[in-house]
Coordinates of C-alpha atoms in Angstrom, one line a residue:
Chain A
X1154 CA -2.7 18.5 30.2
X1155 CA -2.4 19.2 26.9
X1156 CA 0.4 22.0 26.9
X1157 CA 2.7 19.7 29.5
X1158 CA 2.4 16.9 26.6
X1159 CA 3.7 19.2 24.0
X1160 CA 6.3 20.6 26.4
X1161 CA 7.8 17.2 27.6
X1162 CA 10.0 16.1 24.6
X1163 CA 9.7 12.5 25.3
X1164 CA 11.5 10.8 22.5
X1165 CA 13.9 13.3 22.3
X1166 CA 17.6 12.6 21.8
X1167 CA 20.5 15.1 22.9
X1168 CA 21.1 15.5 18.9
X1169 CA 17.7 15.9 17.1
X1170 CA 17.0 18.4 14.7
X1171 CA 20.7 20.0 15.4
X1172 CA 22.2 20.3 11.5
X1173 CA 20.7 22.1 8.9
X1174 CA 20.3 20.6 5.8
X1175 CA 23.5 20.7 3.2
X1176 CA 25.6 22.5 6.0
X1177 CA 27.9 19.5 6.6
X1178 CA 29.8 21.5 9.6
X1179 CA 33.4 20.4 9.9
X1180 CA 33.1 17.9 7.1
X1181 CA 34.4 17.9 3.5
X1182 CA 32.5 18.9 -0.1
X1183 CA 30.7 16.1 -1.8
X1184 CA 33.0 16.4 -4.1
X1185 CA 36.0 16.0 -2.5
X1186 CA 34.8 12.9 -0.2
X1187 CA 37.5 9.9 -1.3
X1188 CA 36.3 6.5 -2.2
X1189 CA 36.2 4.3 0.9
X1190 CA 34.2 7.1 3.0
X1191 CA 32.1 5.8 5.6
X1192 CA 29.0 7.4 6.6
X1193 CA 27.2 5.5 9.6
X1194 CA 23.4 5.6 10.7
X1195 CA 24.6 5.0 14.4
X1196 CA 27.7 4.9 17.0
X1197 CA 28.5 2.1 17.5
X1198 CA 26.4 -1.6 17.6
X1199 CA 23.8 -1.1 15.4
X1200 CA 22.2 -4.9 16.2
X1201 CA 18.0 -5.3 16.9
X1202 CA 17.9 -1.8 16.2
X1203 CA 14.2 -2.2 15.2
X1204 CA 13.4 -3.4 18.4
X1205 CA 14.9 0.3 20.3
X1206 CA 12.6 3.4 20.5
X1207 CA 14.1 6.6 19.0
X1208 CA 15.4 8.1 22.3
X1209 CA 17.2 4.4 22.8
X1210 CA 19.5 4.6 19.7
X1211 CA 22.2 6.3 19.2
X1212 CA 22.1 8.5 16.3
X1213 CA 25.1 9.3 14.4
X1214 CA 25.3 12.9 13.0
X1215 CA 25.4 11.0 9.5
X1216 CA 21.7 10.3 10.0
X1217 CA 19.0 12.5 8.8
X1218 CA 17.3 12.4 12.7
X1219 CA 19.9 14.9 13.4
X1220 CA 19.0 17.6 11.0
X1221 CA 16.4 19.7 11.0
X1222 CA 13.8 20.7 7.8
X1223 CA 11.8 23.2 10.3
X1224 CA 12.5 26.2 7.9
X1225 CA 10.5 24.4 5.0
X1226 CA 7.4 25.0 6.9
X1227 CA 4.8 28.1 7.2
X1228 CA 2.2 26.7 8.8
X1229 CA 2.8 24.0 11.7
X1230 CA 0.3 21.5 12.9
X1231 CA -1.0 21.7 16.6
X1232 CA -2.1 19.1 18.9
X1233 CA -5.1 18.9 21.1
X1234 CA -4.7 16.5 23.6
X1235 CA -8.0 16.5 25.1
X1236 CA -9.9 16.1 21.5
X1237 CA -7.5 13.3 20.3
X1238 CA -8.9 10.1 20.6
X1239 CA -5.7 7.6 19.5
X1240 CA -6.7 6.7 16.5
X1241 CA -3.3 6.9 14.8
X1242 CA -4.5 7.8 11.7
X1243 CA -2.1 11.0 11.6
X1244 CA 0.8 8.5 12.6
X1245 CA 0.2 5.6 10.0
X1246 CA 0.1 8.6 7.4
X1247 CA 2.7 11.3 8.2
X1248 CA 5.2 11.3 5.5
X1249 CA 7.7 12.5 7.5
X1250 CA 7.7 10.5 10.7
X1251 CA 7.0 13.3 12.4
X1252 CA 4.3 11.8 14.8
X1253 CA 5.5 11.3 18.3
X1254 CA 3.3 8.1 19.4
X1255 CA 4.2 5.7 22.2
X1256 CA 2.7 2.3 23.6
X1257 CA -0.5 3.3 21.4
X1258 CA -0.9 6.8 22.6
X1259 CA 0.4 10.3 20.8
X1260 CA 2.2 12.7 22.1
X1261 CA 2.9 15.2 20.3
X1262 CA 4.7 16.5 16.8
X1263 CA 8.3 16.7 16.2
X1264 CA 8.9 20.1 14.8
X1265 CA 12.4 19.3 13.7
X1266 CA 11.1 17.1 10.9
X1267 CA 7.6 18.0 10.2
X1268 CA 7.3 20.0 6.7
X1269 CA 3.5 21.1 7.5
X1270 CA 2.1 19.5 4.4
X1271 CA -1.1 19.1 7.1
X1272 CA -1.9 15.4 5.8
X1273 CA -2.0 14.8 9.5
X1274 CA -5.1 17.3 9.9
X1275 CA -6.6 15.9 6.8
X1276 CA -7.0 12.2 8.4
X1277 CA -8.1 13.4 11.7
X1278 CA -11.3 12.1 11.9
X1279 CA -12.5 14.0 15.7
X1280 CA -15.1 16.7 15.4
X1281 CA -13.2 19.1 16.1
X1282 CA -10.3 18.0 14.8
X1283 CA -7.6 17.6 17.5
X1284 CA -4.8 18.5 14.9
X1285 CA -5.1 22.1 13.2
X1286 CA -2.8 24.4 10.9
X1287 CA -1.6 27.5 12.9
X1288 CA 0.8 30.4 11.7
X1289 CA 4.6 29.1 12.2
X1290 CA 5.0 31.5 14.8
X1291 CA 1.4 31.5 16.7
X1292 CA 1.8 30.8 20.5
X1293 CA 0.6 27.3 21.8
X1294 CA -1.5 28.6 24.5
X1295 CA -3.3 31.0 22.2
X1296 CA -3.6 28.7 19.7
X1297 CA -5.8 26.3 22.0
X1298 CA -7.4 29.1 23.1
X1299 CA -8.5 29.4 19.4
X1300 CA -9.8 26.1 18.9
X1301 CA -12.7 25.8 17.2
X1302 CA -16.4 24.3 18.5
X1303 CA -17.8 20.8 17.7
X1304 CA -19.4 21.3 14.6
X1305 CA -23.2 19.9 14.6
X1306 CA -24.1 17.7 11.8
X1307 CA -26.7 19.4 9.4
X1308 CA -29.6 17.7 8.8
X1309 CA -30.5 17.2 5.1
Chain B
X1027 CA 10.3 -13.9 10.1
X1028 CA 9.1 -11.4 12.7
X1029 CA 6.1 -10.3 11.8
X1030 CA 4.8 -7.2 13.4
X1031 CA 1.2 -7.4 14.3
X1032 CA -0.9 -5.3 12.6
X1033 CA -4.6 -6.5 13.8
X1034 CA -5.6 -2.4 14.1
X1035 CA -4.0 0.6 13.6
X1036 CA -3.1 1.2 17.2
X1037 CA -1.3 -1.9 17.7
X1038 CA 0.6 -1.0 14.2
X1039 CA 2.0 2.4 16.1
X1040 CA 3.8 0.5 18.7
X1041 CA 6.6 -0.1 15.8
X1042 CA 9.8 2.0 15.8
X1043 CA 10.5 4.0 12.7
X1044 CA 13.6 2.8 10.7
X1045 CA 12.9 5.6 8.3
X1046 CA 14.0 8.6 9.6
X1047 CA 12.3 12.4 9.3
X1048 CA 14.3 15.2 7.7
X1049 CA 14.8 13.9 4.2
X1050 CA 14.2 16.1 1.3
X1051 CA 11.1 14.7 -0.3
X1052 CA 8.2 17.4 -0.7
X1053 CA 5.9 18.0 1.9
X1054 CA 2.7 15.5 1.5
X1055 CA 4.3 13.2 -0.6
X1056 CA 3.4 9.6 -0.3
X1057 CA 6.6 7.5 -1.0
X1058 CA 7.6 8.0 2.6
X1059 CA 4.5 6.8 3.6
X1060 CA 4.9 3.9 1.5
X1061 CA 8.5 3.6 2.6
X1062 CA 7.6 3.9 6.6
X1063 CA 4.9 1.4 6.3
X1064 CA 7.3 -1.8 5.0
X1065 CA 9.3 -0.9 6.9
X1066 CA 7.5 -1.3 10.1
X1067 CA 5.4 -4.4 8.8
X1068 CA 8.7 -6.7 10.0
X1069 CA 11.2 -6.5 12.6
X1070 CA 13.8 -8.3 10.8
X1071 CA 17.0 -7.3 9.1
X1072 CA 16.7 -5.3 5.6
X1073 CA 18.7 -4.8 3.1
X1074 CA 17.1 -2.0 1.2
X1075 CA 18.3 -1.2 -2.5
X1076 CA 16.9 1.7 -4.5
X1077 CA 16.7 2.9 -7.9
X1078 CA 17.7 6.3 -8.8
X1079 CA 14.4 8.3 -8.4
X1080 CA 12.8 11.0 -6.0
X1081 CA 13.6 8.4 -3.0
X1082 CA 17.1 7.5 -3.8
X1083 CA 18.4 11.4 -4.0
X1084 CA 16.0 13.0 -1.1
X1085 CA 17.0 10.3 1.4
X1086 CA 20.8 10.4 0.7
X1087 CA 21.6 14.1 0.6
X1088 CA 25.4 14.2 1.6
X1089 CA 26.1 13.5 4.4
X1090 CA 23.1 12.6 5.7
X1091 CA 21.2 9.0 5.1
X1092 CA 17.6 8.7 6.5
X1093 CA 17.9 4.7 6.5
X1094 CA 18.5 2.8 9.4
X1095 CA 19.4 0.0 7.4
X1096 CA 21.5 -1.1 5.0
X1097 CA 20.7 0.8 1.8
X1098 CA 22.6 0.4 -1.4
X1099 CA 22.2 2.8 -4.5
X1100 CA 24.6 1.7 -7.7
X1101 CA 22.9 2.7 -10.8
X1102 CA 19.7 3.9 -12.4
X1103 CA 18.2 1.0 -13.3
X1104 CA 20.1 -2.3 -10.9
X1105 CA 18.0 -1.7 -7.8
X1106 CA 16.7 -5.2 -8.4
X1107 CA 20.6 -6.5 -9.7
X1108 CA 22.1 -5.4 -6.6
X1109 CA 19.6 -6.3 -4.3
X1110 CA 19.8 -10.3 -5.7
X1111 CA 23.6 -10.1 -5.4
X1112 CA 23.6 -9.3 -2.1
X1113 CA 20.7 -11.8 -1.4
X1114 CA 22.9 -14.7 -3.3
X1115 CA 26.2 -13.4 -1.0
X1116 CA 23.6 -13.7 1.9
X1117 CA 22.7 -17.3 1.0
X1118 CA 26.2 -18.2 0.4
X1119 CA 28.4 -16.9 3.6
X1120 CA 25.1 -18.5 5.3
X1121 CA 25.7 -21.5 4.0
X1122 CA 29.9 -21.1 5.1
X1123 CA 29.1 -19.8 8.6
X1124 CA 30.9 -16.5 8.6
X1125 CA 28.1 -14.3 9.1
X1126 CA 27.9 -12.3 11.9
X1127 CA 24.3 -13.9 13.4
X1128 CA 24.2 -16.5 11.1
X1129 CA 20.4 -17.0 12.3
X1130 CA 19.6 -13.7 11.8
X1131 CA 16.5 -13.0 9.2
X1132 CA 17.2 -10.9 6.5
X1133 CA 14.8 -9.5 3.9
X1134 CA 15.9 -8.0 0.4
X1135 CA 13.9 -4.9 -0.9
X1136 CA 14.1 -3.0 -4.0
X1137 CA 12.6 0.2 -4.6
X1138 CA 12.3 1.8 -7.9
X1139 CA 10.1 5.1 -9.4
X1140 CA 7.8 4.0 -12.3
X1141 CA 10.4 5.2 -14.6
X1142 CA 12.9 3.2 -13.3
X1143 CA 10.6 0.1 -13.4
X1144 CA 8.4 0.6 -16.3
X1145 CA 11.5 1.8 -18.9
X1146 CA 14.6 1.8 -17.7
X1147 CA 15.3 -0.7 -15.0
X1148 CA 12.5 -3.0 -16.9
X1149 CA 15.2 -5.4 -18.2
X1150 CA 16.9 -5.8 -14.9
X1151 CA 14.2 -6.2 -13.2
X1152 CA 12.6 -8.8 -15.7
X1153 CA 16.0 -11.1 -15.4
X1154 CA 16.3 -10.7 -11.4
X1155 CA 12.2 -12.2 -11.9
X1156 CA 13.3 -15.0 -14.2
X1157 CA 16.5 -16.0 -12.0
X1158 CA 14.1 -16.3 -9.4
X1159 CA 16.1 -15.0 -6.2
X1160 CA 14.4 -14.7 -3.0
X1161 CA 13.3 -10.4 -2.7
X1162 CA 10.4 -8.5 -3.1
X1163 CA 10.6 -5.5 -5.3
X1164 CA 8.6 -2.4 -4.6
X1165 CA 7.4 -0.2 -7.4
X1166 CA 6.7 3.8 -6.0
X1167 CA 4.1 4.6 -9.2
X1168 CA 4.1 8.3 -9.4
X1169 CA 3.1 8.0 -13.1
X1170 CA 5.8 10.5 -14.4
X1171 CA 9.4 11.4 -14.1
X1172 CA 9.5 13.4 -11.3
X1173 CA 12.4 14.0 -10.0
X1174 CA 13.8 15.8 -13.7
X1175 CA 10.7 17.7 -14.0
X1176 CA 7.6 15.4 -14.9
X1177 CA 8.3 14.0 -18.1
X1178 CA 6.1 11.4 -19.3
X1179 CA 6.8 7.5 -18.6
X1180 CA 5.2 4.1 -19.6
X1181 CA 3.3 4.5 -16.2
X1182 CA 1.0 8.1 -17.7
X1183 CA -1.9 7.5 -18.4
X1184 CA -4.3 8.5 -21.3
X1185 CA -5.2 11.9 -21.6
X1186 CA -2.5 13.3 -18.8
X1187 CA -0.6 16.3 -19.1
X1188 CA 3.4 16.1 -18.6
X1189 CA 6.4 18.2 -19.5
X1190 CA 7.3 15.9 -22.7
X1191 CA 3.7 14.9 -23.4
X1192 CA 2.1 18.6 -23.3
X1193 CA -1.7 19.7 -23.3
X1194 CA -2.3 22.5 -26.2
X1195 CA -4.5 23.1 -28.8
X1196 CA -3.5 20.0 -31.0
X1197 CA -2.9 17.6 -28.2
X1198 CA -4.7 16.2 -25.1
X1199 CA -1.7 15.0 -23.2
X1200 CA -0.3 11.7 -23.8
X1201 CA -1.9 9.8 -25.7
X1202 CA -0.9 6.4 -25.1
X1203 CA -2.3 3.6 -22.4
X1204 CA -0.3 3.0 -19.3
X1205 CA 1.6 -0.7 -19.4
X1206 CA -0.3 -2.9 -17.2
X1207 CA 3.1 -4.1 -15.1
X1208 CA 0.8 -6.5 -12.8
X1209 CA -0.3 -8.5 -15.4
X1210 CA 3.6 -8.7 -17.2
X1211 CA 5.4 -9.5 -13.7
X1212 CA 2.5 -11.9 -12.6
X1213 CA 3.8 -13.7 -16.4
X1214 CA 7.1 -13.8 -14.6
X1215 CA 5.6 -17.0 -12.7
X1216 CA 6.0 -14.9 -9.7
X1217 CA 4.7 -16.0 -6.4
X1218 CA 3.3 -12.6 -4.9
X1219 CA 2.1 -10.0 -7.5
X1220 CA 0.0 -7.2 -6.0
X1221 CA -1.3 -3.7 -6.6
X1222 CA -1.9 -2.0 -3.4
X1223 CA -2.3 2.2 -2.1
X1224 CA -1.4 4.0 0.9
X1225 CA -4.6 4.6 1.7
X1226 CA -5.7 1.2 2.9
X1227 CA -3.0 0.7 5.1
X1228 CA -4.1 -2.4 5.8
X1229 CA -4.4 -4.4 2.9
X1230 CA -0.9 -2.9 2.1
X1231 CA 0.5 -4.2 5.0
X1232 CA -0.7 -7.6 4.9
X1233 CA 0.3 -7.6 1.4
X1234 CA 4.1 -6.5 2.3
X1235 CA 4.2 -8.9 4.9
X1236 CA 2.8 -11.5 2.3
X1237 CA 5.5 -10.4 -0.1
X1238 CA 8.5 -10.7 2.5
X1239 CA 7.2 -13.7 3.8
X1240 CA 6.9 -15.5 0.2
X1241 CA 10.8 -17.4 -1.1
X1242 CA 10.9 -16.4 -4.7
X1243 CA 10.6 -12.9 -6.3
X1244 CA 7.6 -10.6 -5.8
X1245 CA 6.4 -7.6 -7.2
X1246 CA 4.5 -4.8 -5.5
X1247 CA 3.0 -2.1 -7.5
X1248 CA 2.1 1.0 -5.5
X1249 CA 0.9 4.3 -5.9
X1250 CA 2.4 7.3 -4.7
X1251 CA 0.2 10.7 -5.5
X1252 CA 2.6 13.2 -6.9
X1253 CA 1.4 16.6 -5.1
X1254 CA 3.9 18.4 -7.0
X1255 CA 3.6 16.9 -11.1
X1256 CA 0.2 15.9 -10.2
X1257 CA -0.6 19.3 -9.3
X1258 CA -3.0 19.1 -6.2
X1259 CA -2.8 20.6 -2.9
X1260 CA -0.1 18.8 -0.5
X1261 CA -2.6 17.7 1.8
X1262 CA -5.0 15.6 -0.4
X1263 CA -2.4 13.5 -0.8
X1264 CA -4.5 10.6 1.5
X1265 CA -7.9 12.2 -0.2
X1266 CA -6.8 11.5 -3.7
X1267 CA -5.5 8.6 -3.0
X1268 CA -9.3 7.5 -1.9
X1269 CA -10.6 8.7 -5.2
X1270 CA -8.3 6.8 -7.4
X1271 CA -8.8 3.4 -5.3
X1272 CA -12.8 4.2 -5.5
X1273 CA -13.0 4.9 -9.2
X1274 CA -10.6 2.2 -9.8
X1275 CA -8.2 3.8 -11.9
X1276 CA -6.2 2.3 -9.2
X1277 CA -7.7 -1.2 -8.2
X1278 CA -6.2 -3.2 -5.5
X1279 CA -5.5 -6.5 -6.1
X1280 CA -3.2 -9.3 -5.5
X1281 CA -2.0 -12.3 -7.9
X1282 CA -0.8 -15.4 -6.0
X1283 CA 1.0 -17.8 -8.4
X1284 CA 0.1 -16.1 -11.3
X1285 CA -3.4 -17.5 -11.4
X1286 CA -5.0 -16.7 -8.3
X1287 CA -6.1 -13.3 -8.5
X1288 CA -7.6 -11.7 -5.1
X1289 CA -9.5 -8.3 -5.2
X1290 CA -8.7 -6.6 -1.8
X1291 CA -10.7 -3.8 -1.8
X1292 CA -14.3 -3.3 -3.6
X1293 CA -15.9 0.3 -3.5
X1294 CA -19.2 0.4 -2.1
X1295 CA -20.3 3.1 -4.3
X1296 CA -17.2 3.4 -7.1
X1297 CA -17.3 7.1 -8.8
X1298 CA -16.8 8.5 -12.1
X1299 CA -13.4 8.7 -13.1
X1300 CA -14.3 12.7 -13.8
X1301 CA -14.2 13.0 -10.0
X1302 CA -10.2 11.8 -9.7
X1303 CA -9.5 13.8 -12.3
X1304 CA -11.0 16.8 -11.7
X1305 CA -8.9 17.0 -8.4
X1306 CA -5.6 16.9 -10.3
X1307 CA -4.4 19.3 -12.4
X1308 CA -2.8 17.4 -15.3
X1309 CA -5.4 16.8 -16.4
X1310 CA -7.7 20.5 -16.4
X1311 CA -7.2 20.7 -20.3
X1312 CA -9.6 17.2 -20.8
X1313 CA -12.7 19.0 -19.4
X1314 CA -12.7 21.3 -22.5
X1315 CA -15.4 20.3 -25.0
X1316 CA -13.3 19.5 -27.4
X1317 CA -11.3 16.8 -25.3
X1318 CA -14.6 14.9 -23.5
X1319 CA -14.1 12.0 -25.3
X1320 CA -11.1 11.7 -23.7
X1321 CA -12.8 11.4 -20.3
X1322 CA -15.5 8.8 -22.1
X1323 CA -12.1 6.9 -23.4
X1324 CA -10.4 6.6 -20.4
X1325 CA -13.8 5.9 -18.4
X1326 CA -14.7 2.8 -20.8
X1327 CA -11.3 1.2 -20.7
X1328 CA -11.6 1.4 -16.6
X1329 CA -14.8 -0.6 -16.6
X1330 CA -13.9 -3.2 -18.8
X1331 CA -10.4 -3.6 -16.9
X1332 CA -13.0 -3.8 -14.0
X1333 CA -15.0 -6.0 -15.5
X1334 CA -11.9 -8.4 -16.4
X1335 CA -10.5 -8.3 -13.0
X1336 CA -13.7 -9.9 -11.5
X1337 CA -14.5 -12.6 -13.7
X1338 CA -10.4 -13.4 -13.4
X1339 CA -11.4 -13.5 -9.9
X1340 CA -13.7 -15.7 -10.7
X1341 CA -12.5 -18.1 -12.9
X1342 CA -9.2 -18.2 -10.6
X1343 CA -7.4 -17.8 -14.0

């Protein structure tokens, strides 16, 4: 269960996490840009667009959802489905919207934009936590296997 | 206005994000978090304006844009100037017809760094008050310069150590009070004046919603830990958060009318401000003996600010 939830990319577009940062493929310097340039957040209408979920819109490759920041990290966060209890906390807190959470459940994290500052792990407020700090490259399976036991509480 | 609801935290996570990922602010900081959170409080239109700061230059690294909204950046201090201009060309073309959706809500925002609120845009900000358009500004109070290196602002506190203010053997940091902006924008005769942290997501969600809701100018005074000038560990960002909200160096309140003054959140067991501080290190140099009165200072002038807040609850004054 919980290696199919991180495996299915729910909300995620054709384009995510495709640019790196600065590259600007195909475009001109920041210094050369004329005045009258127009950058757009989307193709196209761009009406009620608080209303559509991520893999509804359609991202322009002006917006920042199309690059990537995955380098910056060393350690990544993973998720434990079967601890996690939907609290949100990790999602109301996540400085870089990197929490995957639809109709009031969480799916998973979006590697593409998460910078592994592990404030996400901080707020997790399951015994054991159901969001832990892993080596960038440790394998998913391996890292479950890792998980820790519930702590007990120790009587004072 | 389309207010999201936000009765628990689950609810709140049904909102889509109109601040996208992949900006280049540092890992754990809390402006995003700020940021993300008003902007999924409403589902109406924004018109977002920001000051030059940390937000401004991570978000809109050429050619990307991490808004999903209509974001305007002119100058370093005329977040709040450009934001009323556009609110008064709002009103107006309203008024003709020849908007798009002329029944479309829109909301004006501001953002600004404490520099760029307590200094430089100060002036701006203080005549966009007085005109009285209808926007809510935002204040991100990191307590320093931060994105040119940490330099001290009219937001540091006592006793704190910054790249123009430094720590040594002569000096314990900066050695002036912090400006109490609440109080001065709540003079402004503004209708919504609060103080409110990330941490209590709820509180500063009802009180963005409060602010967007209200016609007339309100000010929102936030703080944003600074992992990097504050010099803590990325992911205490939330933690240290909690510690300046419970020894009310930090505490949340909200000023309706200029009189009515709410306290939103009380600790239950508030704690030295030795505790805050000793998590941060601007401010290591203080617990040297020779600096402890520093600490006593700093501690005094919390309790009677404490103390002031209360009986202004009170009175309703």
């Amino acid at each position: 269960m919980s290696v199919e939830s991180q495996d299915l990319n729910l909300c995620a577009n054709d384009n995510r996490g495709q640019l790196q940062l600065g590259a600007g493929a195909g475009l001109v310097g920041w210094d050369e840009v004329t005045q009258g340039i127009v950058l757009t957040s989307f193709n196209g209408d761009a009406t009620g667009i608080a209303n559509k979920k991520a893999e509804e819109r359609t991202y322009s490759e002006f917006n920042s959802y199309t690059a990537s920041v995955a380098s910056w990290r060393v350690n990544k966060p993973v998720f434990n489905r079967d601890i996690c209890i939907d609290c949100q906390n990790c999602w109301v807190w996540c400085p870089d919207s990197s929490i995957l959470s639809r109709d009031k459940q969480m799916l998973g994290i979006d590697y593409d934009h998460c910078k592994g500052c592990e404030v996400c792990v901080e707020v997790c407020p399951t015994n054991p936590k159901s969001l832990l700090m892993f080596n960038e490259h440790a394998d998913l399976d391996e890292s479950l296997a890792a998980w820790p036991e519930k702590k007990k509480k120790e009587k004072k | 206005m389309a207010i999201t609801s936000i009765k628990n935290l689950k609810e709140f996570s049904t909102n889509n994000d109109r601040f996208e990922g992949a900006h280049t602010l540092c890992p754990g900081c809390a402006h995003s978090m700020i940021v993300r959170e008003l902007m999924n409080c409403t589902d109406d239109n924004l018109v977002i304006s920001s000051n030059t700061g940390c937000l401004e230059v991570s978000t809109a690294v050429y050619p990307f844009t991490s808004w999903d909204t209509s974001w305007i950046h002119i100058g370093f201090e005329n977040a709040a100037t450009s934001v009323t201009a556009a609110q008064v060309m709002h009103k107006v073309r309203k008024k003709k017809g020849t908007l798009k959706d002329n029944d479309a809500p829109v909301k004006f925002v501001a953002f600004g760094g404490d520099g760029s609120t307590f200094d430089i845009g100060f002036q701006w900000l203080s005549g966009a008050m007085e005109r009285g358009h209808d926007f809510t500004y935002i204040c991100l109070d990191n307590e320093n310069y931060a994105n040119t290196g940490g330099q001290r602002s009219s937001a540091t506190p006592v006793g704190a150590h910054t790249s123009t203010a430094q720590a040594g053997t002569h000096s314990y940091g900066k050695k002036q009070k912090k400006k109490d902006i609440v109080s001065i924008m709540a003079a402004h005769g503004s209708p919504y004046v609060a103080q409110l942290a990330p941490n209590k997501w709820k509180s500063m969600a009802k009180g963005f919603q409060k602010a967007l809701e209200v016609e007339g100018p309100c000010f929102i005074n936030t703080v944003s830990p600074c992992c990097t000038e504050w010099k803590f560990d990325p992911k205490d960002t939330i933690n240290l958060t909690d510690l300046a909200t419970d020894s009310l160096m930090f505490p949340i309140y909200e000023i309706i009318d200029s009189h009515e003054l709410n306290i939103l959140y009380r600790p239950k067991n508030p704690i030295k401000v030795e505790e805050y501080m000793a998590a941060q290190g601007r401010y290591k140099h203080l617990f040297k003996p020779q600096y402890r009165h520093v600490i006593d200072m700093v501690q005094k002038d919390i309790d009677d600010k404490w103390d002031l807040l209360q009986r202004r609850e009170e009175a309703r004054l």
